[in-house]
mmCIF file of C-alpha atoms in Angstrom:
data_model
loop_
_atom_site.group_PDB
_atom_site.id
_atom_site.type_symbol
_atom_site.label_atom_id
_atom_site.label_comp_id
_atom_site.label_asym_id
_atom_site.label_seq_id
_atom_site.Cartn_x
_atom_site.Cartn_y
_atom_site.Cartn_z
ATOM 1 C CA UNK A 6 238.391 60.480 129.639
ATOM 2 C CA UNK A 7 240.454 57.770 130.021
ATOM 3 C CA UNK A 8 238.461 54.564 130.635
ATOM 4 C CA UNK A 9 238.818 50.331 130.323
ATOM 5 C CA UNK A 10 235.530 48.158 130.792
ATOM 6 C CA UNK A 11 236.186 44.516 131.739
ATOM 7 C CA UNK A 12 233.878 41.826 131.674
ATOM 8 C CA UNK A 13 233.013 39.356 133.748
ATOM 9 C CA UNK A 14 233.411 40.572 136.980
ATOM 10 C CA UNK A 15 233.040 36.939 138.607
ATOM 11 C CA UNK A 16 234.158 33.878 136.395
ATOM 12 C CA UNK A 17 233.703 30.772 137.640
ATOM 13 C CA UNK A 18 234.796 27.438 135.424
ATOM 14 C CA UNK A 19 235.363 23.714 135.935
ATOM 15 C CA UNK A 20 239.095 22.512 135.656
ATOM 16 C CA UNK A 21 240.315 21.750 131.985
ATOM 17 C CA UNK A 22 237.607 24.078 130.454
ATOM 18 C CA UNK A 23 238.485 27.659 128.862
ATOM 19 C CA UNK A 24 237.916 30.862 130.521
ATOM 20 C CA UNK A 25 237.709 34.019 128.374
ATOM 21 C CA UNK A 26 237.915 37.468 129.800
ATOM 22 C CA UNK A 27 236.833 41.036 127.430
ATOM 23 C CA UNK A 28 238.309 44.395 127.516
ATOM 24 C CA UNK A 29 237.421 47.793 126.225
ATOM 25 C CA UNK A 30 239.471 50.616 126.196
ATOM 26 C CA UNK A 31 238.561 54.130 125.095
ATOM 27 C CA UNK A 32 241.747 55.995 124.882
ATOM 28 C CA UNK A 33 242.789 55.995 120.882
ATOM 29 C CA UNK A 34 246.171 56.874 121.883
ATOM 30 C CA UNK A 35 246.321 52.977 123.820
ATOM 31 C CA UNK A 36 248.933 51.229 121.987
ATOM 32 C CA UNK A 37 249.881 48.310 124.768
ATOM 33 C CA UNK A 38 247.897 46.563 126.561
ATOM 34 C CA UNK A 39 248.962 44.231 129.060
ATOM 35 C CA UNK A 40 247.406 41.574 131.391
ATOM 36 C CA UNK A 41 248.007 40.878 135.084
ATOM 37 C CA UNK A 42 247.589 38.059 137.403
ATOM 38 C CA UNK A 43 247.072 39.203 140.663
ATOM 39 C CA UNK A 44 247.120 36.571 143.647
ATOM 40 C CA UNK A 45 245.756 37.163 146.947
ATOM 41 C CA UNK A 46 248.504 39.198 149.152
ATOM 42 C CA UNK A 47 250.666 40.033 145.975
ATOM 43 C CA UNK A 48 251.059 42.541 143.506
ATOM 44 C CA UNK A 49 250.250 42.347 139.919
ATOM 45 C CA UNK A 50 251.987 40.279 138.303
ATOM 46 C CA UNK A 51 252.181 40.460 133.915
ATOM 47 C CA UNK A 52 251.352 37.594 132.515
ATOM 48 C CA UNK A 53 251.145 38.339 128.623
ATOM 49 C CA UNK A 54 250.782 41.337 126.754
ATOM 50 C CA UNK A 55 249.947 42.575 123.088
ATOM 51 C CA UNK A 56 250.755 45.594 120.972
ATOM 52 C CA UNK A 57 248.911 47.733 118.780
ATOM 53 C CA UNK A 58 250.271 46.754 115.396
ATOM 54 C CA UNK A 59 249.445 43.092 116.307
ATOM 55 C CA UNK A 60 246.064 41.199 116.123
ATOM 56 C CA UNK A 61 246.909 38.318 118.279
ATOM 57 C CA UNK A 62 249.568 36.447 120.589
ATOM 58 C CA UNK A 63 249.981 33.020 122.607
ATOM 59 C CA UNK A 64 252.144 31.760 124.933
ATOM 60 C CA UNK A 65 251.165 28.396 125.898
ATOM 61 C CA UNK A 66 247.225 28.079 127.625
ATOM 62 C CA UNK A 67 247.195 31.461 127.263
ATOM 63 C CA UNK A 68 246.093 33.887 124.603
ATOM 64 C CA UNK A 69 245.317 37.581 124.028
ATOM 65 C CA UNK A 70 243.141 39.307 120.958
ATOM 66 C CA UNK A 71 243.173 42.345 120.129
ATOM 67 C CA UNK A 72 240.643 44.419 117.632
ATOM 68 C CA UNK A 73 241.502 48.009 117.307
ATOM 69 C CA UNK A 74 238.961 49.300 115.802
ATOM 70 C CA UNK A 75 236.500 48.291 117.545
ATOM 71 C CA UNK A 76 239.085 48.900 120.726
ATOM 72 C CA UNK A 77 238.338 45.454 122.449
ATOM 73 C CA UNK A 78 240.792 43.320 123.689
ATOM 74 C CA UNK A 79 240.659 39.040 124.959
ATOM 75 C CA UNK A 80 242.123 37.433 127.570
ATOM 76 C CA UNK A 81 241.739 33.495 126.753
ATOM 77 C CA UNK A 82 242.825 31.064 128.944
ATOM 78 C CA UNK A 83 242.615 27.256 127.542
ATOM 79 C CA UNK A 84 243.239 23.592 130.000
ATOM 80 C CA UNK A 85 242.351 26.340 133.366
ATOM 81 C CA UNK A 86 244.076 24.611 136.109
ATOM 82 C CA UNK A 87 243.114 25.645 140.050
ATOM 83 C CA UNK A 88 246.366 27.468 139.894
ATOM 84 C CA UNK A 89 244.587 29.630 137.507
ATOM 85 C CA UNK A 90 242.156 30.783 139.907
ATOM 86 C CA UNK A 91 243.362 34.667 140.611
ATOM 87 C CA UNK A 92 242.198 38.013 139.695
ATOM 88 C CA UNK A 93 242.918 39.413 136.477
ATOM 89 C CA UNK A 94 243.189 42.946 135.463
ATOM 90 C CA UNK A 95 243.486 44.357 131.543
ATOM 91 C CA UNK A 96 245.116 46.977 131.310
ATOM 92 C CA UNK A 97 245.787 50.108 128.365
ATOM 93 C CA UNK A 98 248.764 51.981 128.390
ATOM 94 C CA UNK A 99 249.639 55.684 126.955
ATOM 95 C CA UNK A 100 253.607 56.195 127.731
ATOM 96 C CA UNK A 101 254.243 56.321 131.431
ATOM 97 C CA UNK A 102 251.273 55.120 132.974
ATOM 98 C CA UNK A 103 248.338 52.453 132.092
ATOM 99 C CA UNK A 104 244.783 52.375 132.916
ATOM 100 C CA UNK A 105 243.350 49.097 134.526
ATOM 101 C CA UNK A 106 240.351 47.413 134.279
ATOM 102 C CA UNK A 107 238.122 46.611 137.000
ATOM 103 C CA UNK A 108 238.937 43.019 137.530
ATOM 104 C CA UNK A 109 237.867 39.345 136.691
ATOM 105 C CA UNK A 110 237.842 36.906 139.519
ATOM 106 C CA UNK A 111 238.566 33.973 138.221
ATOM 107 C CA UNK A 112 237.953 30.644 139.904
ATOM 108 C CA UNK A 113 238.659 27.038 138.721
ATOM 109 C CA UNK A 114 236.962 24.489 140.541
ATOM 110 C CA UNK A 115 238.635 20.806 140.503
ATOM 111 C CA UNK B 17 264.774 37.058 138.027
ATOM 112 C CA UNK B 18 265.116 40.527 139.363
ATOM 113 C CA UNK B 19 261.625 41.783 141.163
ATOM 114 C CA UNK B 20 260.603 45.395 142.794
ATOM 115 C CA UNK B 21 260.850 44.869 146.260
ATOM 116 C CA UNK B 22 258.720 47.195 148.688
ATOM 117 C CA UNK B 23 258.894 48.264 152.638
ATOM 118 C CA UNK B 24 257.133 48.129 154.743
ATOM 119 C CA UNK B 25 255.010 45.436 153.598
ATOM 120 C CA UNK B 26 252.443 46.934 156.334
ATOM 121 C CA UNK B 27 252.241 50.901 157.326
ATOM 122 C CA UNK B 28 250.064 51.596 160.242
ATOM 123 C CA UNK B 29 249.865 55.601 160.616
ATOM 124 C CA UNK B 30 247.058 57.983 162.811
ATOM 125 C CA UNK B 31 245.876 60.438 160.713
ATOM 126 C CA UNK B 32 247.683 63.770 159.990
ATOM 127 C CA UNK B 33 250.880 61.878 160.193
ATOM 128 C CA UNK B 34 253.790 61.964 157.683
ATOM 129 C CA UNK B 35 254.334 58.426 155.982
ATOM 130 C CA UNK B 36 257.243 57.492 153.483
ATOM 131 C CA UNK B 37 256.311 54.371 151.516
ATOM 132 C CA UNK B 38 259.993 53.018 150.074
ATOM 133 C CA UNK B 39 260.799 50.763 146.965
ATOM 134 C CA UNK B 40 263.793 49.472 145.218
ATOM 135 C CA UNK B 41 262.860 49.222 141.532
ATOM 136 C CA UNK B 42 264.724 46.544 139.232
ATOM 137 C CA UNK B 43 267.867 48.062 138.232
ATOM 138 C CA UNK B 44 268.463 48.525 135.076
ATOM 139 C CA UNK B 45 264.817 50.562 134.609
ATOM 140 C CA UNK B 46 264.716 53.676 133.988
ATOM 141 C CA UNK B 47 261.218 54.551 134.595
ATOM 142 C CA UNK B 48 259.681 54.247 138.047
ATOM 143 C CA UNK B 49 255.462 54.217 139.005
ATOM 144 C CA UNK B 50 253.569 54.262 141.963
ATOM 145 C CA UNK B 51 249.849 53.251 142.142
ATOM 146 C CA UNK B 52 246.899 52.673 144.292
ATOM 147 C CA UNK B 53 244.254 49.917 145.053
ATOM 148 C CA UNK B 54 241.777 50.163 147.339
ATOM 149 C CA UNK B 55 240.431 47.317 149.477
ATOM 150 C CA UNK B 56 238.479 45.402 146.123
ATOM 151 C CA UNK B 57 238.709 48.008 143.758
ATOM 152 C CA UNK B 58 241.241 48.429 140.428
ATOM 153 C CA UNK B 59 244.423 49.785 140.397
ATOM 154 C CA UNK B 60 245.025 53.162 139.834
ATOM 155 C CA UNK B 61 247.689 55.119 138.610
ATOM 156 C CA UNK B 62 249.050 57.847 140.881
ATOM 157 C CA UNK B 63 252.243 59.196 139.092
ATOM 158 C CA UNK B 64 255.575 57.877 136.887
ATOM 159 C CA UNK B 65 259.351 59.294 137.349
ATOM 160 C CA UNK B 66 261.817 59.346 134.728
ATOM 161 C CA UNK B 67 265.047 61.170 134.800
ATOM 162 C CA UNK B 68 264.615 62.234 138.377
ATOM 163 C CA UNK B 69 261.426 64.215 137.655
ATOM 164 C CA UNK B 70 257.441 63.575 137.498
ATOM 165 C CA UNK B 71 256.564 62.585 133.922
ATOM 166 C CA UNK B 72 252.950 62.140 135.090
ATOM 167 C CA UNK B 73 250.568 62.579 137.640
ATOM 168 C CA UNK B 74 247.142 61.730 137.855
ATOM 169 C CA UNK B 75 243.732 63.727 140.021
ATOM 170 C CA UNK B 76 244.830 61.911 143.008
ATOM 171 C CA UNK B 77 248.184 62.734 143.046
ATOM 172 C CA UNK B 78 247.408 66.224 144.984
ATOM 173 C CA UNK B 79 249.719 68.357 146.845
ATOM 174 C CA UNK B 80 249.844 66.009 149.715
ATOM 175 C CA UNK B 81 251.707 63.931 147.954
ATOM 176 C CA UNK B 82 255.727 63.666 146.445
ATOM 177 C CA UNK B 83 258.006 61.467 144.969
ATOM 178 C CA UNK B 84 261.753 61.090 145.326
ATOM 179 C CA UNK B 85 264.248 59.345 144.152
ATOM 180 C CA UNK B 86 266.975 59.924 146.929
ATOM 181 C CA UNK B 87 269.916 57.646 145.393
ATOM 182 C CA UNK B 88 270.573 55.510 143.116
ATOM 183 C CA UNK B 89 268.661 52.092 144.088
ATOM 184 C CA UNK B 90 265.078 53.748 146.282
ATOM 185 C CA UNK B 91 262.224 55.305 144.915
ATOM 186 C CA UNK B 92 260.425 56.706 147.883
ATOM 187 C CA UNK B 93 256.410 58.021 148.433
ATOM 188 C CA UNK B 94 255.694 60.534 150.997
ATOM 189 C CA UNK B 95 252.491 61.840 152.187
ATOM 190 C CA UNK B 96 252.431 64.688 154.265
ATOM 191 C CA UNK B 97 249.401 64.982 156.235
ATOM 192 C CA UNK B 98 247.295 61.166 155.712
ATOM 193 C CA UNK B 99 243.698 61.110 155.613
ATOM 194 C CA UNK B 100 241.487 58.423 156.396
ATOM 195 C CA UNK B 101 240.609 57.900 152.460
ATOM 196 C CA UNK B 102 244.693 56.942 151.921
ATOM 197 C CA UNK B 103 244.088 53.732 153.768
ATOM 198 C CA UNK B 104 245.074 51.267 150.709
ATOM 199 C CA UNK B 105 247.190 49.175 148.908
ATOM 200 C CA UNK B 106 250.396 51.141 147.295
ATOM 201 C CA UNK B 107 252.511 49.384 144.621
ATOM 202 C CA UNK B 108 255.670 50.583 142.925
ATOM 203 C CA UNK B 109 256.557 49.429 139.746
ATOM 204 C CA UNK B 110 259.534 49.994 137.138
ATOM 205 C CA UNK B 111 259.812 49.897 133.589
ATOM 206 C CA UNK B 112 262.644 49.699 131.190
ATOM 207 C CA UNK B 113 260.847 52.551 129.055
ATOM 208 C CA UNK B 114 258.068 54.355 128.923
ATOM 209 C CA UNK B 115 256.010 51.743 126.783
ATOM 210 C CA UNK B 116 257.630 48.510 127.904
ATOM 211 C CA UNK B 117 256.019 45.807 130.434
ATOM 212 C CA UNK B 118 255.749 47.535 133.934
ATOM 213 C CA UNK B 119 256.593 45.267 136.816
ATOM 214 C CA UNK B 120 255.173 45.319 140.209
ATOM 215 C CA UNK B 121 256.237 45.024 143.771
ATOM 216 C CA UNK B 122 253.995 43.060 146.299
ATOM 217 C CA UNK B 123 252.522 46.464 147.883
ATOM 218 C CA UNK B 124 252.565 48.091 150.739
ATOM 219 C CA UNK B 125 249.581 48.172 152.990
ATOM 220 C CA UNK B 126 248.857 51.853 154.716
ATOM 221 C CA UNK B 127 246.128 51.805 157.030
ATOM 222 C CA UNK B 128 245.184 55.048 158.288
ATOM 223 C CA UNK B 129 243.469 55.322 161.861
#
Protein backbone atom coordinates (compact mmCIF):
# COMPACT_ATOMS: atom_id res chain seq x y z
CA UNK A 1 0.00 0.00 0.00
CA UNK A 2 0.59 3.36 0.32
CA UNK A 3 3.60 4.06 2.57
CA UNK A 4 6.49 7.07 3.39
CA UNK A 5 9.56 6.10 5.72
CA UNK A 6 11.29 9.09 7.35
CA UNK A 7 14.44 9.14 8.98
CA UNK A 8 15.64 10.35 11.85
CA UNK A 9 13.04 10.21 14.16
CA UNK A 10 15.00 12.51 16.79
CA UNK A 11 17.57 15.11 15.31
CA UNK A 12 19.38 16.95 17.48
CA UNK A 13 22.16 19.71 16.09
CA UNK A 14 24.19 22.64 17.40
CA UNK A 15 23.14 26.17 16.05
CA UNK A 16 24.75 27.17 12.59
CA UNK A 17 25.33 23.45 11.63
CA UNK A 18 23.12 21.56 8.86
CA UNK A 19 20.41 19.22 9.59
CA UNK A 20 19.35 16.75 6.88
CA UNK A 21 16.17 14.80 7.04
CA UNK A 22 15.40 11.37 4.35
CA UNK A 23 12.22 10.28 2.87
CA UNK A 24 10.96 7.23 1.10
CA UNK A 25 7.90 6.90 -0.55
CA UNK A 26 6.47 3.79 -2.18
CA UNK A 27 3.56 4.91 -4.16
CA UNK A 28 4.89 5.23 -8.06
CA UNK A 29 1.97 7.29 -8.76
CA UNK A 30 3.68 10.18 -5.99
CA UNK A 31 4.35 13.07 -8.10
CA UNK A 32 4.55 16.01 -5.19
CA UNK A 33 5.98 15.88 -2.34
CA UNK A 34 5.84 18.49 0.10
CA UNK A 35 7.43 19.35 3.52
CA UNK A 36 5.83 20.67 6.72
CA UNK A 37 6.92 22.48 9.73
CA UNK A 38 4.86 21.71 12.44
CA UNK A 39 5.25 23.81 15.79
CA UNK A 40 4.01 22.78 19.04
CA UNK A 41 0.06 23.74 19.29
CA UNK A 42 -0.18 24.44 15.43
CA UNK A 43 -0.97 22.81 12.39
CA UNK A 44 1.31 21.92 9.63
CA UNK A 45 2.57 24.39 8.15
CA UNK A 46 4.42 23.92 4.19
CA UNK A 47 7.52 25.03 4.12
CA UNK A 48 8.96 23.94 0.59
CA UNK A 49 7.96 21.49 -1.78
CA UNK A 50 9.29 19.64 -5.01
CA UNK A 51 7.76 18.01 -8.06
CA UNK A 52 8.31 14.98 -9.87
CA UNK A 53 9.86 16.26 -13.07
CA UNK A 54 12.42 18.15 -10.89
CA UNK A 55 15.65 16.86 -9.18
CA UNK A 56 16.17 19.63 -6.78
CA UNK A 57 14.94 23.10 -5.26
CA UNK A 58 16.14 25.89 -2.66
CA UNK A 59 14.74 28.59 -1.10
CA UNK A 60 17.15 30.19 1.10
CA UNK A 61 18.68 27.66 4.24
CA UNK A 62 16.52 25.37 2.95
CA UNK A 63 16.69 22.65 0.35
CA UNK A 64 14.82 19.58 -0.93
CA UNK A 65 16.25 16.48 -3.26
CA UNK A 66 14.52 14.41 -4.88
CA UNK A 67 15.63 10.88 -6.68
CA UNK A 68 12.83 9.12 -8.35
CA UNK A 69 14.02 6.21 -9.04
CA UNK A 70 15.22 5.23 -6.27
CA UNK A 71 11.89 7.12 -4.68
CA UNK A 72 13.88 9.02 -1.88
CA UNK A 73 13.44 12.40 -1.13
CA UNK A 74 15.89 15.26 1.28
CA UNK A 75 14.97 17.70 3.46
CA UNK A 76 18.30 19.91 4.04
CA UNK A 77 18.36 22.57 6.24
CA UNK A 78 21.79 24.75 6.21
CA UNK A 79 22.83 27.91 9.18
CA UNK A 80 19.81 25.82 11.66
CA UNK A 81 18.77 28.56 13.89
CA UNK A 82 16.71 27.61 17.40
CA UNK A 83 13.76 28.81 15.47
CA UNK A 84 14.35 25.79 13.45
CA UNK A 85 13.72 23.50 16.16
CA UNK A 86 10.04 21.92 15.17
CA UNK A 87 8.78 18.75 13.85
CA UNK A 88 8.94 18.00 10.35
CA UNK A 89 6.82 15.76 8.33
CA UNK A 90 7.54 14.61 4.37
CA UNK A 91 4.95 14.08 2.77
CA UNK A 92 3.81 12.18 -0.98
CA UNK A 93 0.88 13.17 -2.66
CA UNK A 94 -1.48 11.23 -5.34
CA UNK A 95 -4.35 13.93 -6.36
CA UNK A 96 -6.54 14.75 -3.41
CA UNK A 97 -4.83 13.50 -0.56
CA UNK A 98 -0.97 12.97 0.60
CA UNK A 99 0.62 10.46 2.73
CA UNK A 100 2.91 11.73 5.65
CA UNK A 101 5.82 10.58 7.10
CA UNK A 102 6.29 9.76 10.58
CA UNK A 103 8.09 12.78 11.77
CA UNK A 104 11.62 14.31 12.53
CA UNK A 105 11.99 16.21 15.72
CA UNK A 106 14.25 18.54 15.16
CA UNK A 107 16.10 20.46 17.84
CA UNK A 108 18.78 23.22 17.58
CA UNK A 109 20.61 23.84 20.57
CA UNK A 110 22.28 27.50 20.96
CA UNK B 1 -1.98 36.00 3.85
CA UNK B 2 -5.21 34.13 3.87
CA UNK B 3 -5.04 30.91 6.44
CA UNK B 4 -7.77 27.96 7.21
CA UNK B 5 -9.19 28.88 10.29
CA UNK B 6 -10.80 26.04 12.57
CA UNK B 7 -13.51 25.91 15.64
CA UNK B 8 -13.46 24.93 18.20
CA UNK B 9 -9.90 24.99 18.82
CA UNK B 10 -10.85 22.40 21.77
CA UNK B 11 -13.96 19.76 21.56
CA UNK B 12 -14.65 18.01 24.75
CA UNK B 13 -17.50 15.27 23.99
CA UNK B 14 -18.68 11.86 26.31
CA UNK B 15 -18.75 9.13 24.22
CA UNK B 16 -21.70 8.20 21.91
CA UNK B 17 -22.21 11.85 21.39
CA UNK B 18 -22.66 13.68 18.04
CA UNK B 19 -19.69 16.22 17.37
CA UNK B 20 -19.43 18.71 14.33
CA UNK B 21 -15.82 19.85 13.88
CA UNK B 22 -16.19 23.32 11.58
CA UNK B 23 -13.59 25.05 9.21
CA UNK B 24 -13.48 27.93 6.89
CA UNK B 25 -11.06 26.98 4.11
CA UNK B 26 -9.11 29.87 2.16
CA UNK B 27 -11.39 31.10 -0.39
CA UNK B 28 -10.54 30.88 -3.51
CA UNK B 29 -9.76 26.77 -3.09
CA UNK B 30 -11.58 24.57 -4.50
CA UNK B 31 -10.58 21.46 -2.86
CA UNK B 32 -11.17 20.91 0.84
CA UNK B 33 -9.33 17.90 3.34
CA UNK B 34 -9.73 16.79 6.65
CA UNK B 35 -7.10 14.71 8.55
CA UNK B 36 -6.13 13.13 11.75
CA UNK B 37 -3.14 13.06 14.25
CA UNK B 38 -3.06 11.32 17.14
CA UNK B 39 -1.36 12.43 20.36
CA UNK B 40 2.61 11.85 18.76
CA UNK B 41 1.80 10.04 15.84
CA UNK B 42 1.72 11.27 11.82
CA UNK B 43 -0.93 12.75 10.16
CA UNK B 44 -3.34 10.91 8.45
CA UNK B 45 -5.56 11.47 5.76
CA UNK B 46 -9.27 10.95 6.42
CA UNK B 47 -11.08 12.23 3.22
CA UNK B 48 -10.92 15.33 0.38
CA UNK B 49 -14.17 17.27 -1.11
CA UNK B 50 -14.30 18.77 -4.38
CA UNK B 51 -17.35 19.99 -6.11
CA UNK B 52 -19.55 19.37 -3.12
CA UNK B 53 -18.86 15.61 -3.09
CA UNK B 54 -16.18 13.05 -1.48
CA UNK B 55 -13.32 12.64 -3.97
CA UNK B 56 -11.61 10.37 -1.41
CA UNK B 57 -11.84 8.60 1.62
CA UNK B 58 -9.50 6.63 3.39
CA UNK B 59 -10.07 3.02 6.03
CA UNK B 60 -10.82 5.37 8.74
CA UNK B 61 -13.22 7.33 7.22
CA UNK B 62 -16.14 4.68 8.20
CA UNK B 63 -19.76 5.21 8.30
CA UNK B 64 -19.55 7.17 11.44
CA UNK B 65 -18.28 9.73 9.78
CA UNK B 66 -19.56 12.73 6.97
CA UNK B 67 -18.57 15.70 5.44
CA UNK B 68 -20.50 18.78 4.39
CA UNK B 69 -20.08 21.65 2.90
CA UNK B 70 -23.27 23.62 4.09
CA UNK B 71 -22.55 27.13 2.27
CA UNK B 72 -20.35 28.77 0.65
CA UNK B 73 -17.40 29.70 3.24
CA UNK B 74 -17.65 26.19 6.07
CA UNK B 75 -16.54 22.89 5.54
CA UNK B 76 -17.95 20.96 8.42
CA UNK B 77 -16.95 17.17 10.09
CA UNK B 78 -19.52 15.28 11.87
CA UNK B 79 -19.26 12.17 13.78
CA UNK B 80 -22.19 10.49 14.79
CA UNK B 81 -21.69 8.26 17.61
CA UNK B 82 -17.65 9.14 19.09
CA UNK B 83 -15.62 6.49 20.42
CA UNK B 84 -12.93 6.70 22.75
CA UNK B 85 -10.23 5.94 19.81
CA UNK B 86 -11.51 9.55 18.03
CA UNK B 87 -9.83 11.42 20.81
CA UNK B 88 -7.20 13.43 18.47
CA UNK B 89 -6.04 16.17 16.69
CA UNK B 90 -8.38 17.09 13.45
CA UNK B 91 -7.03 19.51 10.80
CA UNK B 92 -8.77 20.89 7.74
CA UNK B 93 -6.94 21.94 4.95
CA UNK B 94 -7.71 23.49 1.35
CA UNK B 95 -6.11 23.36 -1.83
CA UNK B 96 -6.37 25.33 -4.97
CA UNK B 97 -6.36 21.87 -6.97
CA UNK B 98 -6.05 18.60 -6.52
CA UNK B 99 -2.11 18.54 -6.83
CA UNK B 100 -1.27 22.00 -5.54
CA UNK B 101 0.28 22.87 -1.91
CA UNK B 102 -2.43 21.93 0.75
CA UNK B 103 -2.68 24.38 3.59
CA UNK B 104 -3.56 23.67 7.10
CA UNK B 105 -5.62 25.06 9.88
CA UNK B 106 -4.24 24.97 13.53
CA UNK B 107 -6.56 21.81 14.50
CA UNK B 108 -9.06 21.10 16.50
CA UNK B 109 -8.57 19.08 19.61
CA UNK B 110 -11.56 16.31 20.32
CA UNK B 111 -11.14 14.58 23.42
CA UNK B 112 -13.48 11.88 23.95
CA UNK B 113 -14.44 10.83 27.66
Amino acid sequence: GENVEQHPSTLSVQEGDSAVIKCTYSDSASNYFPWYKQELGKGPQLIIDIRSNVGEKKDQRIAVTLNKTAKHFSLHITETQPEDSAVYFCAASRPDKLIFGTGTRLQVFP
Amino acid sequence: EPEVTQTPSHQVTQMGQEVILRCVPISNHLYFYWYRQILGQKVEFLVSFYNNEISEKSEIFDDQFSVERPDGSNFTLKIRSTKLEDSAMYFCASSRGGDQPQHFGDGTRLSIL
